[in-house]
Short mmCIF file of C-alpha atoms in Angstrom, two decimals:
data_model
loop_
_atom_site.label_atom_id
_atom_site.label_comp_id
_atom_site.label_asym_id
_atom_site.label_seq_id
_atom_site.Cartn_x
_atom_site.Cartn_y
_atom_site.Cartn_z
CA MET A 6 49.40 67.15 79.04
CA ALA A 7 51.95 67.26 81.79
CA PRO A 8 52.66 70.77 83.05
CA GLU A 9 56.20 71.91 82.29
CA ALA A 10 56.85 72.51 85.95
CA SER A 11 56.42 68.80 86.65
CA LYS A 12 59.68 67.93 84.94
CA ASP A 13 61.53 70.90 86.34
CA ALA A 14 60.48 69.71 89.78
CA ARG A 15 62.11 66.37 89.10
CA SER A 16 65.57 67.81 88.62
CA ARG A 17 67.92 65.91 90.91
CA ARG A 18 71.51 65.98 92.04
CA GLU A 19 73.22 62.59 92.24
CA PRO A 20 76.82 61.44 92.75
CA VAL A 21 78.92 60.11 89.89
CA LYS A 22 82.56 59.08 89.78
CA GLU A 23 85.34 61.39 88.62
CA ASP A 24 89.12 61.05 88.31
CA ALA A 25 90.59 62.23 91.60
CA ASP A 26 93.80 63.45 89.95
CA GLU A 27 91.96 65.83 87.67
CA GLU A 28 91.56 68.60 90.21
CA HIS A 29 95.35 68.68 90.76
CA GLU A 30 96.26 69.24 87.10
CA ASP A 31 97.05 72.93 86.73
CA THR A 32 98.37 72.89 83.17
CA SER A 33 95.52 71.09 81.37
CA SER A 34 93.56 73.08 78.85
CA GLU A 35 89.84 73.55 79.27
CA GLU A 36 89.24 71.28 76.30
CA GLU A 37 91.33 68.50 77.84
CA GLU A 38 89.53 68.83 81.17
CA ASP A 39 86.15 68.56 79.45
CA SER A 40 87.36 65.48 77.59
CA GLU A 41 88.59 63.84 80.78
CA GLU A 42 85.31 64.52 82.55
CA GLU A 43 83.31 63.09 79.66
CA GLU A 44 85.45 59.96 79.41
CA ASP A 45 85.18 59.36 83.14
CA PHE A 46 81.40 59.83 83.12
CA ASP A 47 81.25 57.25 80.35
CA GLY A 48 82.95 54.73 82.60
CA SER A 49 86.67 54.97 81.82
CA GLU A 50 89.18 53.82 84.37
CA GLY A 51 90.50 56.22 86.96
CA ASP A 52 90.64 56.89 90.67
CA ASP A 53 87.18 57.06 92.13
CA GLU A 54 85.95 60.30 93.59
CA GLU A 55 82.33 61.24 94.05
CA ILE A 56 81.19 64.52 92.53
CA MET A 57 77.68 65.91 92.43
CA VAL A 58 76.05 66.23 89.02
CA ASP A 59 72.71 67.90 88.38
CA PHE A 60 70.29 65.74 86.40
CA GLU A 61 67.42 67.35 84.54
CA PHE A 62 64.28 65.57 83.37
CA GLN A 63 63.13 67.23 80.14
CA ASP A 64 60.66 66.81 77.31
CA PRO A 65 62.31 65.29 74.21
CA LYS A 66 63.28 67.98 71.70
CA GLU A 67 64.64 68.09 68.18
CA ILE A 68 68.13 68.83 69.50
CA ASP A 69 68.07 65.41 71.21
CA PHE A 70 67.75 63.45 67.94
CA HIS A 71 71.37 62.31 67.60
CA GLY A 72 71.66 61.56 71.29
CA LEU A 73 68.52 59.42 71.12
CA LYS A 74 69.91 57.55 68.12
CA ALA A 75 73.04 56.77 70.10
CA LEU A 76 71.00 55.51 73.07
CA LEU A 77 68.94 53.26 70.78
CA GLY A 78 71.96 51.90 68.91
CA ASN A 79 71.86 48.53 70.71
CA TYR A 80 68.10 48.29 71.16
CA LEU A 81 67.95 45.26 68.84
CA ASP A 82 71.23 43.66 69.93
CA GLY A 83 73.19 46.00 67.68
CA ALA A 84 71.21 45.10 64.55
CA GLU A 85 70.37 48.05 62.34
CA PHE A 86 66.75 49.14 62.32
CA SER A 87 64.74 52.27 61.49
CA SER A 88 65.76 54.04 64.67
CA SER A 89 65.56 57.50 63.07
CA ALA A 90 61.80 57.17 62.65
CA LEU A 91 61.47 55.94 66.23
CA CYS A 92 63.48 58.93 67.47
CA ASP A 93 61.26 61.26 65.46
CA ASP A 94 58.13 59.77 67.04
CA ILE A 95 59.60 60.05 70.55
CA ILE A 96 60.34 63.73 69.92
CA LYS A 97 56.93 64.46 68.39
CA GLN A 98 55.23 62.86 71.40
CA SER A 99 56.68 65.45 73.75
CA THR A 100 53.80 65.39 76.25
CA VAL A 101 54.55 61.76 77.15
CA GLY A 102 58.17 60.74 77.55
CA THR A 103 61.30 62.06 79.21
CA VAL A 104 64.97 62.48 78.44
CA LEU A 105 67.52 62.73 81.20
CA LYS A 106 70.46 65.11 80.84
CA ALA A 107 73.49 65.59 83.03
CA GLN A 108 74.44 69.22 83.48
CA GLY A 109 78.17 69.65 84.00
CA ALA A 110 79.11 66.18 82.76
CA GLY A 111 80.91 67.40 79.64
CA ASP A 112 78.12 67.28 77.05
CA GLU A 113 74.99 69.06 78.18
CA LEU A 114 73.12 68.60 74.90
CA ASP A 115 72.94 64.82 74.55
CA PRO A 116 70.49 62.84 76.68
CA ILE A 117 71.96 60.04 78.78
CA ALA A 118 68.61 58.30 79.27
CA VAL A 119 65.20 58.17 77.65
CA MET A 120 61.90 56.70 78.81
CA SER A 121 58.87 56.83 76.55
CA VAL A 122 56.08 54.67 75.16
CA VAL A 123 54.90 53.77 71.66
CA ASN A 124 51.37 52.63 70.83
CA LEU A 125 52.11 49.45 68.88
CA HIS A 126 48.74 49.27 67.13
CA GLN A 127 48.79 52.93 66.16
CA LYS A 128 52.33 52.57 64.75
CA LYS A 129 51.92 49.05 63.35
CA ASP A 130 52.70 50.12 59.77
CA THR A 131 55.98 51.84 60.62
CA ALA A 132 59.20 50.13 59.65
CA TYR A 133 60.60 50.22 63.18
CA VAL A 134 57.58 48.47 64.73
CA LYS A 135 57.77 45.76 62.07
CA GLU A 136 61.50 45.34 62.73
CA ILE A 137 61.11 45.24 66.52
CA SER A 138 58.24 42.75 66.19
CA GLY A 139 60.30 40.56 63.87
CA HIS A 140 63.26 40.63 66.27
CA LEU A 141 61.07 39.56 69.20
CA LYS A 142 59.39 36.78 67.18
CA LYS A 143 62.78 35.47 66.08
CA ASN A 144 63.97 35.15 69.68
CA CYS A 145 60.69 34.04 71.25
CA PRO A 146 60.47 30.41 72.46
CA LYS A 147 57.94 28.19 70.72
CA HIS A 148 55.53 27.96 73.65
CA LEU A 149 55.06 31.75 73.71
CA ARG A 150 55.04 32.58 69.99
CA GLU A 151 51.27 32.53 69.65
CA GLN A 152 50.80 34.73 72.72
CA LEU A 153 53.42 37.18 71.46
CA SER A 154 51.78 37.37 68.03
CA VAL A 155 48.42 38.12 69.62
CA VAL A 156 49.92 40.90 71.75
CA LEU A 157 51.72 42.46 68.79
CA ALA A 158 48.42 42.70 66.89
CA GLU A 159 46.26 43.74 69.83
CA LYS A 160 45.02 47.24 70.57
CA GLY A 161 46.00 48.96 73.80
CA ILE A 162 49.60 47.67 73.92
CA GLY A 163 52.32 50.17 74.82
CA LEU A 164 55.92 49.42 73.92
CA ILE A 165 58.11 50.92 76.63
CA ILE A 166 61.28 52.58 75.35
CA ASN A 167 63.71 52.63 78.27
CA GLU A 168 67.39 53.18 77.50
CA ARG A 169 70.20 54.80 79.47
CA VAL A 170 73.98 54.87 79.59
CA ILE A 171 75.51 52.29 81.88
CA ASN A 172 76.60 54.49 84.80
CA VAL A 173 73.55 56.69 85.23
CA PRO A 174 72.84 56.64 89.00
CA GLN A 175 70.17 54.10 89.91
CA GLU A 176 68.39 56.76 91.95
CA THR A 177 67.12 58.27 88.69
CA ALA A 178 65.05 55.13 87.98
CA SER A 179 62.12 55.99 90.22
CA PRO A 180 61.54 59.55 88.93
CA LEU A 181 61.85 58.29 85.33
CA VAL A 182 59.24 55.60 85.96
CA GLU A 183 57.00 57.93 87.97
CA GLY A 184 57.20 60.60 85.29
CA LEU A 185 56.30 58.31 82.40
CA TYR A 186 53.25 56.71 83.97
CA ASP A 187 52.04 60.02 85.41
CA GLU A 188 52.20 61.52 81.93
CA ILE A 189 50.38 58.56 80.39
CA GLY A 190 47.58 59.12 82.89
CA TRP A 191 47.47 62.85 82.22
CA ALA A 192 47.40 62.25 78.46
CA THR A 193 44.23 60.15 78.70
CA GLU A 194 42.50 63.26 80.05
CA ASP A 195 44.37 66.27 78.70
CA GLU A 196 45.24 65.52 75.07
CA PRO A 197 43.31 67.83 72.71
CA THR A 198 41.48 65.15 70.69
CA GLU A 199 39.58 62.01 71.66
CA GLU A 200 41.76 59.96 69.30
CA LEU A 201 44.90 61.07 71.12
CA ARG A 202 43.36 60.52 74.53
CA GLU A 203 42.31 57.00 73.55
CA SER A 204 45.78 56.22 72.16
CA PHE A 205 47.24 56.42 75.67
CA LYS A 206 44.68 54.12 77.30
CA PHE A 207 46.95 51.11 77.48
CA THR A 208 45.90 47.76 78.93
CA LYS A 209 49.33 46.12 78.78
CA TYR A 210 52.96 47.12 78.32
CA LEU A 211 55.61 45.26 76.37
CA MET A 212 59.12 45.81 77.74
CA LEU A 213 62.51 44.92 76.27
CA THR A 214 65.50 45.21 78.56
CA ARG A 215 68.95 43.86 79.48
CA VAL A 216 69.82 41.53 82.32
CA PHE A 217 72.72 39.32 83.33
CA GLN A 218 72.76 35.73 84.51
CA ASP A 219 75.24 33.77 86.59
CA ASP A 220 77.26 31.69 84.11
CA ASP A 221 79.38 29.90 86.72
CA GLN A 222 79.02 26.25 85.69
CA GLU A 223 80.03 24.91 89.10
CA ALA A 224 77.52 27.08 90.90
CA ASN A 225 74.77 26.09 88.47
CA LYS A 226 75.21 22.31 88.59
CA LYS A 227 72.34 21.95 91.03
CA ARG A 228 70.03 24.13 88.97
CA LYS A 229 68.12 22.02 86.48
CA ARG A 230 66.60 24.78 84.35
CA GLU A 231 67.95 28.07 83.04
CA ASP A 232 65.01 29.99 84.50
CA GLU A 233 66.09 28.84 87.96
CA GLN A 234 69.32 30.78 87.67
CA PRO A 235 69.06 34.20 89.35
CA LEU A 236 69.10 37.30 87.17
CA VAL A 237 71.06 40.48 87.76
CA TYR A 238 69.01 43.52 86.77
CA THR A 239 70.93 46.51 85.44
CA ARG A 240 67.89 48.76 85.92
CA PRO A 241 66.24 48.45 89.33
CA GLU A 242 62.69 48.90 88.01
CA ASP A 243 62.99 45.79 85.81
CA GLU A 244 63.07 43.46 88.80
CA PHE A 245 59.65 44.68 89.96
CA PHE A 246 58.14 44.61 86.47
CA HIS A 247 59.51 41.10 85.93
CA LYS A 248 58.04 39.85 89.20
CA LEU A 249 54.59 41.12 88.20
CA CYS A 250 54.63 40.33 84.47
CA LYS A 251 52.08 38.05 82.78
CA TRP A 252 54.82 36.24 80.87
CA SER A 253 58.42 36.76 79.82
CA PHE A 254 61.22 35.19 77.82
CA GLN A 255 64.93 35.79 77.51
CA TRP A 256 67.73 35.02 75.11
CA LYS A 257 71.47 35.39 74.93
CA ALA A 258 72.61 38.83 73.85
CA ARG A 259 75.12 39.26 71.06
CA ASP A 260 78.69 38.73 72.24
CA SER A 261 79.62 42.27 71.17
CA GLU A 262 77.02 43.79 73.47
CA ASP A 263 77.04 44.35 77.22
CA LYS A 264 80.71 43.63 77.71
CA ASN A 265 81.56 43.23 81.37
CA ASP A 266 84.58 42.51 83.51
CA ILE A 267 82.92 39.71 85.45
CA GLU A 268 83.28 36.69 83.21
CA VAL A 269 80.72 34.61 85.09
CA LEU A 270 77.93 37.02 84.19
CA LYS A 271 76.24 36.20 80.88
CA PRO A 272 74.43 39.09 79.10
CA LEU A 273 70.83 38.38 78.17
CA ARG A 274 67.89 40.23 76.67
CA LEU A 275 64.57 40.04 78.50
CA CYS A 276 61.13 40.65 77.02
CA MET A 277 58.12 40.85 79.35
CA LEU A 278 54.44 41.68 79.17
CA VAL A 279 53.10 43.66 82.13
CA ALA A 280 49.42 44.40 82.72
CA ALA A 281 48.61 48.09 83.20
CA SER A 282 46.85 47.11 86.43
CA SER A 283 50.19 45.91 87.84
CA ILE A 284 52.04 49.18 87.22
CA PRO A 285 50.93 50.94 90.45
CA GLN A 286 52.34 48.10 92.57
CA ALA A 287 55.65 48.13 90.69
CA ARG A 288 55.89 51.91 91.07
CA SER A 289 55.17 51.70 94.79
CA GLU A 290 57.72 48.94 95.42
CA LEU A 291 60.39 50.74 93.40
CA LYS A 292 59.82 53.98 95.26
CA SER A 293 59.83 52.22 98.64
CA MET A 294 63.13 50.54 97.84
CA PHE A 295 64.88 53.89 97.44
CA GLU A 296 63.12 55.49 100.38
CA SER A 297 64.20 52.63 102.65
CA GLY A 298 67.80 52.91 101.48
CA SER A 299 67.92 49.25 100.48
CA ILE A 300 69.80 49.97 97.27
#
């Protein structure tokens, strides 16, 4: 079990954008100011001004249920699934998993990011695992279907739940990743029963994420295959996991999801299988990227 102080120690202060005109409005009510701050944090248009927001890394709690449901709303390309049960399991598994909250961003109660893990074999009979498995099988290319089916039925597979709002500072990625895999390691030693300790001894991790791809037809004329087209990773950790994964596949996201202002970027979903033995390298490279200031 991770000591409570470990998450308190990972509280961070990062810059976000705020409307520059807001500080000059003397007649706005407190309610209107809160609304403006919340809209701007969610990515609404306005003059850019950096403000410092405290981010807290916390154990999932019951009060986070509705916020978690909102974060998981597009987990399956907007298709409805049994997300309530998944949220309940994330909350019950409080020793492994983290929610990120922004203090002073307008709504201090709802998490703006979550990172957790689900033991697929242990939860194989739940509706949400069946629905997630079915969604992945439906979008999996023929040459990987057998391998995917084997993984979905295998013991020791952890499904990584990693969702966050679009403008969470990228600097939060490393502490989220560090926190999750630290807690998984602690759980294999500190959970009160052998069954629980064994349930966190993962050999591989299945990850489902979002990426973008250059859809400029002129620029892609010389590229013969889709997998030769470079990907744009919305979460910095995904690039390192993808580089080290055993296999991966991608498919076009629903048109209603991942809207963006750059028309040449095509939204995709990416599924990848990463060996547990590759996680330390990915963690190290992610951490080094931020320490070197290359992002």
